[in-house]
Coordinates of C-alpha atoms and ligand atoms in Angstrom, one line a residue:
X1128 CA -60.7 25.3 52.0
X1129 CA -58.1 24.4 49.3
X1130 CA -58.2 21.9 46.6
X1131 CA -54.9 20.0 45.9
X1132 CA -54.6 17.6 44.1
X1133 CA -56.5 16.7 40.8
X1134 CA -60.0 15.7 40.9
X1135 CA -59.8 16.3 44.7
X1136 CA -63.3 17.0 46.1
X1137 CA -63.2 20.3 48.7
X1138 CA -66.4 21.5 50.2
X1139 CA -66.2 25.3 49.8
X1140 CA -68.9 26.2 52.0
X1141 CA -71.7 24.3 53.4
X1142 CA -73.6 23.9 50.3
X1143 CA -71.2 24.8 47.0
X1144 CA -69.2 21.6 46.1
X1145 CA -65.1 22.3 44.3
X1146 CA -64.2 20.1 41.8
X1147 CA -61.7 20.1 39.2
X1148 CA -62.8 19.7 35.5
X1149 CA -61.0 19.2 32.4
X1150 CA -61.2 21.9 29.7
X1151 CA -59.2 21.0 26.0
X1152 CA -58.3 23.6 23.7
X1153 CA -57.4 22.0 19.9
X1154 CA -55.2 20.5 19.4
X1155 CA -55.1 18.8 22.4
X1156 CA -54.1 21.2 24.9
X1157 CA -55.5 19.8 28.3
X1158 CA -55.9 21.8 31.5
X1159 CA -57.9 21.3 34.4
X1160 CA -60.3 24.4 36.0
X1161 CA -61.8 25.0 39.7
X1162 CA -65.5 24.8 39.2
X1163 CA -68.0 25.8 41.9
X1164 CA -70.8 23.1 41.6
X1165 CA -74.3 24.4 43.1
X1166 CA -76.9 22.3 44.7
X1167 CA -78.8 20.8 42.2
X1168 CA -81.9 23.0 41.1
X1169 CA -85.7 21.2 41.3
X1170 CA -85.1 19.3 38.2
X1171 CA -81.5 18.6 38.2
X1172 CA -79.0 15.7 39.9
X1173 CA -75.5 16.7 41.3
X1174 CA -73.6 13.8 40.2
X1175 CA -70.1 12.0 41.1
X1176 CA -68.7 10.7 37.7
X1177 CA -67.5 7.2 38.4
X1178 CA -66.5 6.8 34.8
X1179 CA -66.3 8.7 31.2
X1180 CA -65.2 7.0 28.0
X1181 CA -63.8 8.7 25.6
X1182 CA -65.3 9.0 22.3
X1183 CA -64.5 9.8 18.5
X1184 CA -66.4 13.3 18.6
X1185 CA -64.0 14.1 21.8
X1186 CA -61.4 13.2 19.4
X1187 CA -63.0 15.8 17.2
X1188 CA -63.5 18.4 19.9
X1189 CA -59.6 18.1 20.8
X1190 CA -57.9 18.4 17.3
X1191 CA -59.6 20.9 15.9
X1192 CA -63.5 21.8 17.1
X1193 CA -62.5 23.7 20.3
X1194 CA -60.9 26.8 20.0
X1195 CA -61.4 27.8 23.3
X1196 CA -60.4 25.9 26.3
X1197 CA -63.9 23.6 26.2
X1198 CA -65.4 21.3 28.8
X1199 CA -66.5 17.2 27.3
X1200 CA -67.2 14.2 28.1
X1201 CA -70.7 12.5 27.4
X1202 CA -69.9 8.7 27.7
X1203 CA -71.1 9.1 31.5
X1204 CA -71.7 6.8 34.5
X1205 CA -72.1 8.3 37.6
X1206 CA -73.7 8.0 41.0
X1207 CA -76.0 10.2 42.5
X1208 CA -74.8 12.6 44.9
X1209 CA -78.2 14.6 45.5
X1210 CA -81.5 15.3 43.5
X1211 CA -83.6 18.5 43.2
X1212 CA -86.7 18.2 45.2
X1213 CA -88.7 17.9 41.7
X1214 CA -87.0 14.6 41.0
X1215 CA -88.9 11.5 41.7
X1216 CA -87.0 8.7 39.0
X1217 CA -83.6 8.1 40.8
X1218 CA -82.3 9.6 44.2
X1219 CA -78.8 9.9 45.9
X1220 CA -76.8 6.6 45.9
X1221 CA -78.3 5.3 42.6
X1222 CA -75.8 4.5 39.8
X1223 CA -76.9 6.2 36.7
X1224 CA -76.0 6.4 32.9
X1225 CA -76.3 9.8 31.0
X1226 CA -78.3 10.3 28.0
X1227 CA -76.2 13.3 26.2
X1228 CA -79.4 14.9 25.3
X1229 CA -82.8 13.9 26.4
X1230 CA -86.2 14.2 24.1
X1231 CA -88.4 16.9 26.1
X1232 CA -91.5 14.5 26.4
X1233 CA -93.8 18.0 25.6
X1234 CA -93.5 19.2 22.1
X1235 CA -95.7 18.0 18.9
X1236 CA -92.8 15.3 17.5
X1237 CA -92.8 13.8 21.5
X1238 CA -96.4 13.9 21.4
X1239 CA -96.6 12.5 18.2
X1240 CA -94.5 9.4 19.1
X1241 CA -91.6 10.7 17.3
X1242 CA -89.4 11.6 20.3
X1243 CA -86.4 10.7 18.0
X1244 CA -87.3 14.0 15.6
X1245 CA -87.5 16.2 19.3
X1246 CA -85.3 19.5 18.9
X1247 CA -86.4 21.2 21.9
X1248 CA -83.6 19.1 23.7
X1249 CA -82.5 18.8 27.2
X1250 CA -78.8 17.7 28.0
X1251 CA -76.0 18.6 30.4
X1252 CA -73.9 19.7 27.2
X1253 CA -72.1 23.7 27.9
X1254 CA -72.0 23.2 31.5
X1255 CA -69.2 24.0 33.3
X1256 CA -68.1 20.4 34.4
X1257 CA -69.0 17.3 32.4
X1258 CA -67.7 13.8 32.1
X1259 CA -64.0 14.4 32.4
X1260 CA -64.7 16.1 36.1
X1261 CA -64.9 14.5 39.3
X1262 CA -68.4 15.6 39.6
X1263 CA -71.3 17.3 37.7
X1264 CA -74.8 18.7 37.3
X1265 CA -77.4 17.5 35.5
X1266 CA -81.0 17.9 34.2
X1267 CA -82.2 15.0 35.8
X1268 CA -84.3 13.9 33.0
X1269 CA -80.9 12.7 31.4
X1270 CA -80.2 9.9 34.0
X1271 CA -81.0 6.5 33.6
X1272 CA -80.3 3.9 36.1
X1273 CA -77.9 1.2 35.2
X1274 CA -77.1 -0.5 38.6
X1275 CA -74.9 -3.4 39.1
X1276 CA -72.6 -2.9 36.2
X1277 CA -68.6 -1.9 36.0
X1278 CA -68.7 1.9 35.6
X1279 CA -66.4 1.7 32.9
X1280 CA -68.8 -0.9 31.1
X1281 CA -71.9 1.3 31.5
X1282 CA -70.0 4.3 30.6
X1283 CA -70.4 2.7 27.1
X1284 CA -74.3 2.7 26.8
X1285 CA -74.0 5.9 25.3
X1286 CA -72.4 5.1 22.5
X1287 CA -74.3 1.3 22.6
X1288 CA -77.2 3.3 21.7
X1289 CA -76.3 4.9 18.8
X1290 CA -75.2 1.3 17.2
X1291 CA -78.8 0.4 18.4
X1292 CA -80.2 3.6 16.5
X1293 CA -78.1 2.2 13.6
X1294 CA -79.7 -1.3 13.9
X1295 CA -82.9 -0.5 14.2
X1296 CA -82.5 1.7 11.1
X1297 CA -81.1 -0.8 9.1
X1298 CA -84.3 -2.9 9.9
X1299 CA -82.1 -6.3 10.0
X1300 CA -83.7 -9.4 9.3
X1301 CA -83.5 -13.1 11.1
X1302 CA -81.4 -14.3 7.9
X1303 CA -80.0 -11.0 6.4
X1304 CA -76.3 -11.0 5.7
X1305 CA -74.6 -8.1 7.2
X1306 CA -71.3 -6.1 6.2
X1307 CA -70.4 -3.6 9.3
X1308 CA -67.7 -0.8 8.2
X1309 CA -65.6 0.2 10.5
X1310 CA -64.6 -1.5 13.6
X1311 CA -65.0 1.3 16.3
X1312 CA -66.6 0.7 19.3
X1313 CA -70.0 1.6 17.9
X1314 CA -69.5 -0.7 14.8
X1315 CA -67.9 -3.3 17.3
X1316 CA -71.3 -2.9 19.5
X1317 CA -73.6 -3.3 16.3
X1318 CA -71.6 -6.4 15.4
X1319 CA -72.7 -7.8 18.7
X1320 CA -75.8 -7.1 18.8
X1321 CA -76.8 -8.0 15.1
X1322 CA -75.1 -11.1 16.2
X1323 CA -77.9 -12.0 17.9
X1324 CA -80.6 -10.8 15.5
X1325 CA -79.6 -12.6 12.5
X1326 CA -78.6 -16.4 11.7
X1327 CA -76.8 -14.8 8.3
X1328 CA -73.4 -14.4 8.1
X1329 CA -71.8 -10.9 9.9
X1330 CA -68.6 -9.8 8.1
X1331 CA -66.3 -7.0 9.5
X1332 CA -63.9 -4.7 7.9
X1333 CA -61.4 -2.4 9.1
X1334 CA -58.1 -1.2 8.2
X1335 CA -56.6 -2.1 11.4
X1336 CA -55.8 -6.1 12.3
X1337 CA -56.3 -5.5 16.4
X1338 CA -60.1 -4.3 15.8
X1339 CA -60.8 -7.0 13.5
X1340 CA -59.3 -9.4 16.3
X1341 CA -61.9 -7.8 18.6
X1342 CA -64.1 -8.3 16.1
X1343 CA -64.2 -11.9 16.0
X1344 CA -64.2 -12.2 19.5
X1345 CA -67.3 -10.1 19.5
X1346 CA -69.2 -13.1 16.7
X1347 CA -68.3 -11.8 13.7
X1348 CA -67.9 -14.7 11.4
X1349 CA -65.4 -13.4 9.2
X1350 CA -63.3 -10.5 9.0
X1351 CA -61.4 -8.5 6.2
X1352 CA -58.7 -5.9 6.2
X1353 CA -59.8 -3.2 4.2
X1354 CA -56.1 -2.8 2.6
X1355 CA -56.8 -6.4 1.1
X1356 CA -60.5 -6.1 -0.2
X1357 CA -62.1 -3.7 -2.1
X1358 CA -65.7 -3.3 -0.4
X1359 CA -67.7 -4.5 -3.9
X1360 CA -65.5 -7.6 -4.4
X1361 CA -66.7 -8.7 -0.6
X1362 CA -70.3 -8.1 -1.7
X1363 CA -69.8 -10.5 -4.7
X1364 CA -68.0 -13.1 -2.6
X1365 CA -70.7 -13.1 -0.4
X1366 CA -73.7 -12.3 -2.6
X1367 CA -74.5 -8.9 -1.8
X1368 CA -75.0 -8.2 1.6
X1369 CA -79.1 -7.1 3.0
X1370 CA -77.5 -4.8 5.0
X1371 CA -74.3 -2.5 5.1
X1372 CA -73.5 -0.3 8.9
X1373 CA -71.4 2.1 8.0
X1374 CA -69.0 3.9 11.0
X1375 CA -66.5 5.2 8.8
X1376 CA -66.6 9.1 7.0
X1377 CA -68.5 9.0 4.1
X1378 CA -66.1 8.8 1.6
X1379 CA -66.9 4.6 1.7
X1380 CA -70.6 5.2 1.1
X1381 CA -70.0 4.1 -2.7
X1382 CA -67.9 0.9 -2.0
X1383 CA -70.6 -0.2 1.0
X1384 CA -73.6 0.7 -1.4
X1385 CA -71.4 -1.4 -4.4
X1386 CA -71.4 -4.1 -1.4
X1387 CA -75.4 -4.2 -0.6
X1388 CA -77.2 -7.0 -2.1
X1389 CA -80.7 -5.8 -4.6
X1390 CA -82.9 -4.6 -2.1
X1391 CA -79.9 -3.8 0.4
X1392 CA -80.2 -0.9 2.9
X1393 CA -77.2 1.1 3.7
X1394 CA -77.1 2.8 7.3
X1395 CA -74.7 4.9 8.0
X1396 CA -72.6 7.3 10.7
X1397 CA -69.3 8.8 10.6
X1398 CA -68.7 13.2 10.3
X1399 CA -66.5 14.2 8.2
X1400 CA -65.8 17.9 8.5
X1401 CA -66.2 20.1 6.0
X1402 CA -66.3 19.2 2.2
X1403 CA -65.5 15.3 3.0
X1404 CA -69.3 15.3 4.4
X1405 CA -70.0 15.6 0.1
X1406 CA -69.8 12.8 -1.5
X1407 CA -70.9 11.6 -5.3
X1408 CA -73.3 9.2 -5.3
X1409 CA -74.3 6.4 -8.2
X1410 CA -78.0 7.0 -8.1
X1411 CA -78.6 5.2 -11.4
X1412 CA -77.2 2.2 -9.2
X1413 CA -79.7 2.9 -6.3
X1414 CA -82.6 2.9 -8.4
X1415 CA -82.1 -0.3 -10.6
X1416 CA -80.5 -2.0 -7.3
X1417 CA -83.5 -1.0 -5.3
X1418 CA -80.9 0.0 -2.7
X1419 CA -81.5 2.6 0.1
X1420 CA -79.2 4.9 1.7
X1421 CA -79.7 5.7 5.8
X1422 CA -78.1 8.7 7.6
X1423 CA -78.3 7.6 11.6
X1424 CA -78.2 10.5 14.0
X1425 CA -78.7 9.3 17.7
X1426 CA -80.1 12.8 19.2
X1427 CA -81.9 12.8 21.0
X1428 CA -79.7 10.4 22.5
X1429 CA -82.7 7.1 23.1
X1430 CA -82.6 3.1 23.8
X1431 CA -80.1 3.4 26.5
X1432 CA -82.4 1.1 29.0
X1433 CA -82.2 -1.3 26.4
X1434 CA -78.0 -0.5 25.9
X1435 CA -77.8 -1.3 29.8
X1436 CA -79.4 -4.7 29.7
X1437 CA -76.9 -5.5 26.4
X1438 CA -74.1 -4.9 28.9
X1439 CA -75.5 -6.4 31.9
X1440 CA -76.2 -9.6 30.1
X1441 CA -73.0 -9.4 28.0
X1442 CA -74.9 -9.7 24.8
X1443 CA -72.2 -6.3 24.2
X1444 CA -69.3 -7.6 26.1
X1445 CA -68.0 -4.5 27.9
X1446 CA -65.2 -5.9 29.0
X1447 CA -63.7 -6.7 25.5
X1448 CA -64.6 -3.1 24.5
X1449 CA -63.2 -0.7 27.6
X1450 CA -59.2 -1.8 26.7
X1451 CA -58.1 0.7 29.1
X1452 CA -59.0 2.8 31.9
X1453 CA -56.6 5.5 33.0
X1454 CA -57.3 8.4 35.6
X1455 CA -58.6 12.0 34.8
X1456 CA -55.1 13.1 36.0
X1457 CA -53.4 11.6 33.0
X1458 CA -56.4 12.4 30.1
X1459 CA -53.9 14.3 28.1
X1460 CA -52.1 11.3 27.7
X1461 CA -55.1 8.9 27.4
X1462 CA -56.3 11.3 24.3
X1463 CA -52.6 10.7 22.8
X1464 CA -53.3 7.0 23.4
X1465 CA -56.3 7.1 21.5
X1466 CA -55.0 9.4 18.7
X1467 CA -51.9 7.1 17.9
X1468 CA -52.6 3.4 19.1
X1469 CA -55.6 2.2 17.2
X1470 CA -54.1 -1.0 17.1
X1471 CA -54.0 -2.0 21.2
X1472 CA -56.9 0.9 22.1
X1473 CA -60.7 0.7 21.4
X1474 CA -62.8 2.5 24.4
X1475 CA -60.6 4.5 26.9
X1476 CA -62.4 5.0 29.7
X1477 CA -61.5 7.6 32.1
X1478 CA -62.0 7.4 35.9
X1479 CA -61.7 9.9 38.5
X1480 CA -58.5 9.7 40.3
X1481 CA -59.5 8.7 43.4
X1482 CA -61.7 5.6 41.9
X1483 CA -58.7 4.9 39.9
X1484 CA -56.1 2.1 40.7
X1485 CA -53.6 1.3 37.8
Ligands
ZN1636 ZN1 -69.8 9.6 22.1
ZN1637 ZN1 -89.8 16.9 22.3

């Protein structure tokens, strides 16, 4: 049997299943292969994406980390298509959010308690098809149910749990003020959620005036361009702040630290390739500030149980995060959208075409 158009599901034989995946080659070179799709092995789910958002370390994969025509996608919500006979925590027909890599549950840091330190991970990452694809394979292990939500929404519980890795890091307090860099979607999410956590004020500060409109809507109290205020001078205007979230590169890390209150932890994500990752810091200012310094790294990807019932009671409004959702058909252009409209585009999400009605 053929496959025509894009994203079109053809049974090749009885048991192989045809999709068509998208592969980007940097920069930005989109293309779309014919992958065959086996039934899923004992452990593994076969998996119709219903939506896959795309994130900044896509971004990163399609200007300049693939150099080969590369499969992505990790922001995933699917539903089950079929489950290896091993599988006993979801079966065909449940809707399901993807951990990007899973803790293994069976070596010494697991074991210990410390699935967050596992390195013997498991995670759907190299296959052949991920999230932009019709459909995909799995280790099981890496789905979590998330019923009864928008796709597009749940496609963001992903990324909602690395902002919760971020505020559990920062270890925020009921009256802590808090200062959240960068207005992403994972800084927007951790604006939300410390919302709730805190009866301090929650400042925001980004360069761009549409995220720091989200950002209000989301309960920050106030917000600051960051072409206006210098990071320190907003830590004297509002005392010092217990806690700084940083989703910016690193090269801030000095201005948030000059922003944290004595005593004031500063968390922090945001790559920066190559020599940008090193960056000076005032020590002498750490010590007699009593200020700490937190790098957050959210793999093994964890909390997203907790990230689904943000979303499904709106404490993370979804719906104010996902700006758009466009169809795998048109990803080159939705990668475009995300590259050079900051201003109107926060989370893309991207659906498959046939789920997909503009
Ligand atoms: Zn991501
Ligand atoms: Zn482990």
């Amino acid at each position: 049997m053929t496959v025509r158009g894009i994203g079109e599901i053809a049974m090749h034989n009885t048991d192989v299943l045809r999709v068509k995946a998208a592969y980007v080659k940097a920069p930005f070179q989109v293309t779309y292969r014919e992958i065959d799709l086996d039934p899923p092995a004992p452990d593994e789910a076969l998996l119709d994406v219903l939506a896959t958002g795309i994130c900044g370390h896509d971004m990163e994969i399609a200007t300049l980390l693939a150099r080969e025509p590369t499969p992505f996608g990790h922001e995933i919500c699917a539903r089950v298509r079929a489950v290896g006979p091993g599988v006993t925590h979801i079966k065909a027909g449940d809707q399901v959010v993807l951990e990007s890599s899973s803790f293994c549950g069976l070596c010494a840091d697991c074991r210990n308690g410390r699935a967050d330190l596992c390195r013997n991970l498991v995670s759907f990452w190299g296959r052949p098809a991920m999230g932009f694809s019709p459909a995909m394979l799995s280790p099981a292990r890496c789905a979590v149910p998330a019923e009864g939500l928008d796709p597009a929404v749940a496609s963001l519980a992903e990324p909602c749990g690395v902002a919760l890795d971020m505020v559990k890091l920062s270890e925020v307090g009921m009256s802590d003020r808090v200062l959240v860099v960068g207005a992403g979607a994972i800084g927007l999410m951790a604006a939300a959620i410390i919302r709730r956590r805190t009866c301090g004020k929650v400042v925001v500060v980004d360069s761009n005036p549409g995220r720091l409109t989200l950002a209000r809507g989301l309960g920050a109290d106030e917000v600051f361009s960051r072409h206006e205020v210098a990071l320190g001078e907003l830590g004297k205007q509002f005392g010092g702040f217990h806690k700084v979230l940083v989703t910016a590169p690193p090269g801030v890390l000095n201005a948030a630290l000059e922003a944290a209150a004595y005593g004031g932890i500063a968390v922090f994500i945001g790559f920066d390739w190559g020599d940008g990752g090193k960056v000076a810091i005032d020590t002498t200012a750490m010590h007699v500030g009593k200020k700490q310094l937190r790098a957050s790294f959210a793999s093994p990807a964890m909390y997203l149980p907790e990230a689904v019932e943000l979303l499904r009671t709106g404490v993370v409004p979804g719906e104010k995060i996902v700006t758009h959702r466009m169809p795998l058909s048109r990803l080159a252009e939705a990668l475009q959208k995300v590259r050079t409209d900051r201003q109107h585009t926060c989370k893309v999400a991207i659906l498959p075409d046939e789920l997909y009605r503009a």
